[in-house]
Coordinates of C-alpha atoms in Angstrom, one line a residue:
X1 CA -37.0 -222.3 35.2
X2 CA -36.2 -224.5 32.2
X3 CA -32.6 -224.7 31.0
X4 CA -31.8 -225.4 27.4
X5 CA -28.3 -226.8 26.8
X6 CA -26.9 -226.8 23.3
X7 CA -24.8 -224.8 20.8
X8 CA -25.6 -221.2 20.1
X9 CA -25.4 -221.6 16.3
X10 CA -27.4 -224.9 16.2
X11 CA -30.6 -224.5 14.1
X12 CA -32.5 -227.0 16.2
X13 CA -31.5 -225.1 19.4
X14 CA -32.6 -221.9 17.8
X15 CA -36.0 -223.4 16.9
X16 CA -36.4 -224.7 20.5
X17 CA -35.6 -221.3 21.9
X18 CA -38.0 -219.5 19.5
X19 CA -40.7 -222.0 20.5
X20 CA -40.2 -221.4 24.2
X21 CA -40.3 -217.6 23.7
X22 CA -43.4 -217.9 21.5
X23 CA -45.3 -219.9 24.1
X24 CA -44.1 -217.8 27.0
X25 CA -42.0 -220.5 28.7
X26 CA -39.2 -218.9 30.8
X27 CA -35.8 -220.5 30.1
X28 CA -32.1 -219.9 30.2
X29 CA -29.8 -221.0 27.5
X30 CA -26.4 -222.6 28.1
X31 CA -24.0 -223.1 25.3
X32 CA -22.2 -226.2 26.4
X33 CA -19.3 -225.6 24.2
X34 CA -18.4 -222.5 26.2
X35 CA -19.7 -223.8 29.5
X36 CA -18.6 -227.4 29.7
X37 CA -20.7 -229.5 32.0
X38 CA -19.4 -231.6 34.9
X39 CA -18.9 -235.3 34.6
X40 CA -21.7 -235.8 37.1
X41 CA -24.1 -233.7 35.0
X42 CA -23.2 -235.7 31.9
X43 CA -23.7 -239.0 33.7
X44 CA -27.1 -237.8 34.9
X45 CA -28.1 -236.8 31.4
X46 CA -27.0 -240.1 30.0
X47 CA -28.9 -242.0 32.7
X48 CA -32.1 -240.0 32.2
X49 CA -32.1 -240.3 28.4
X50 CA -31.4 -244.1 28.4
X51 CA -27.6 -244.3 28.3
X52 CA -24.5 -242.9 26.7
X53 CA -25.5 -244.2 23.2
X54 CA -28.8 -242.2 23.4
X55 CA -27.0 -239.0 24.5
X56 CA -24.6 -239.1 21.5
X57 CA -25.4 -237.9 18.0
X58 CA -23.6 -240.6 15.9
X59 CA -24.8 -238.9 12.7
X60 CA -22.9 -235.7 13.5
X61 CA -19.8 -234.6 11.5
X62 CA -17.9 -234.5 14.8
X63 CA -18.6 -238.2 15.4
X64 CA -17.7 -239.2 11.8
X65 CA -14.3 -237.4 12.1
X66 CA -13.4 -239.0 15.5
X67 CA -10.5 -241.5 15.4
X68 CA -12.0 -245.0 15.5
X69 CA -10.3 -245.8 18.8
X70 CA -12.3 -242.9 20.4
X71 CA -15.7 -244.2 19.2
X72 CA -16.0 -247.0 21.7
X73 CA -15.6 -245.7 25.3
X74 CA -15.9 -248.5 27.8
X75 CA -16.5 -246.5 31.0
X76 CA -18.2 -243.5 32.4
X77 CA -14.9 -241.6 32.8
X78 CA -14.1 -242.3 29.1
X79 CA -17.5 -241.1 28.0
X80 CA -17.3 -237.9 30.1
X81 CA -13.8 -237.2 28.9
X82 CA -15.0 -237.6 25.3
X83 CA -17.9 -235.2 25.8
X84 CA -15.8 -232.7 27.6
X85 CA -13.5 -232.7 24.6
X86 CA -16.2 -232.8 22.0
X87 CA -19.4 -231.3 23.4
X88 CA -20.9 -231.1 19.9
X89 CA -21.4 -234.9 20.1
X90 CA -24.3 -234.4 22.5
X91 CA -27.7 -234.6 20.7
X92 CA -29.3 -231.1 20.9
X93 CA -30.9 -229.5 22.6
X94 CA -30.8 -231.0 26.1
X95 CA -33.8 -229.7 28.1
X96 CA -33.8 -229.7 31.9
X97 CA -36.8 -228.5 33.8
X98 CA -37.0 -227.4 37.4
X99 CA -38.1 -230.9 38.5
X100 CA -34.7 -232.2 37.1
X101 CA -36.2 -234.1 34.2
X102 CA -34.0 -234.3 31.2
X103 CA -35.1 -234.7 27.6
X104 CA -33.4 -234.2 24.2
X105 CA -34.3 -232.9 20.9
X106 CA -37.0 -230.6 19.6
X107 CA -40.3 -231.1 17.9
X108 CA -43.4 -228.8 18.2
X109 CA -45.6 -231.7 19.4
X110 CA -42.9 -233.0 21.7
X111 CA -42.5 -229.6 23.4
X112 CA -46.3 -229.1 23.6
X113 CA -46.5 -232.4 25.5
X114 CA -43.4 -231.6 27.6
X115 CA -44.7 -228.2 28.6
X116 CA -48.4 -228.9 28.8
X117 CA -49.5 -226.6 26.0
X118 CA -52.5 -227.6 23.9
X119 CA -52.6 -224.7 21.3

């Protein structure tokens, strides 16, 4: 089963969930603000999407309101602590399929390619 990680009130997460429902893709949704992910999970996500900088949404209000000294973590433990404190920094949604592959974001064409749908 596919797992969608995001925020319950995020419009992009809602669009992704609606898309999956419309195309009959079984999924479960995890609000990572309420269900904080382990440091190991966060490190795996970062590794699969191309690093911590790719995992983070630097255009978010949360990022812009962070103190400057928090905006430049230098180690995995610093990054994981930051994301445990501010899960809204993670680009949404994070999509994890049964094969363990992690992707981020939502577009209609991206999801069609990801889930092998040609409609």
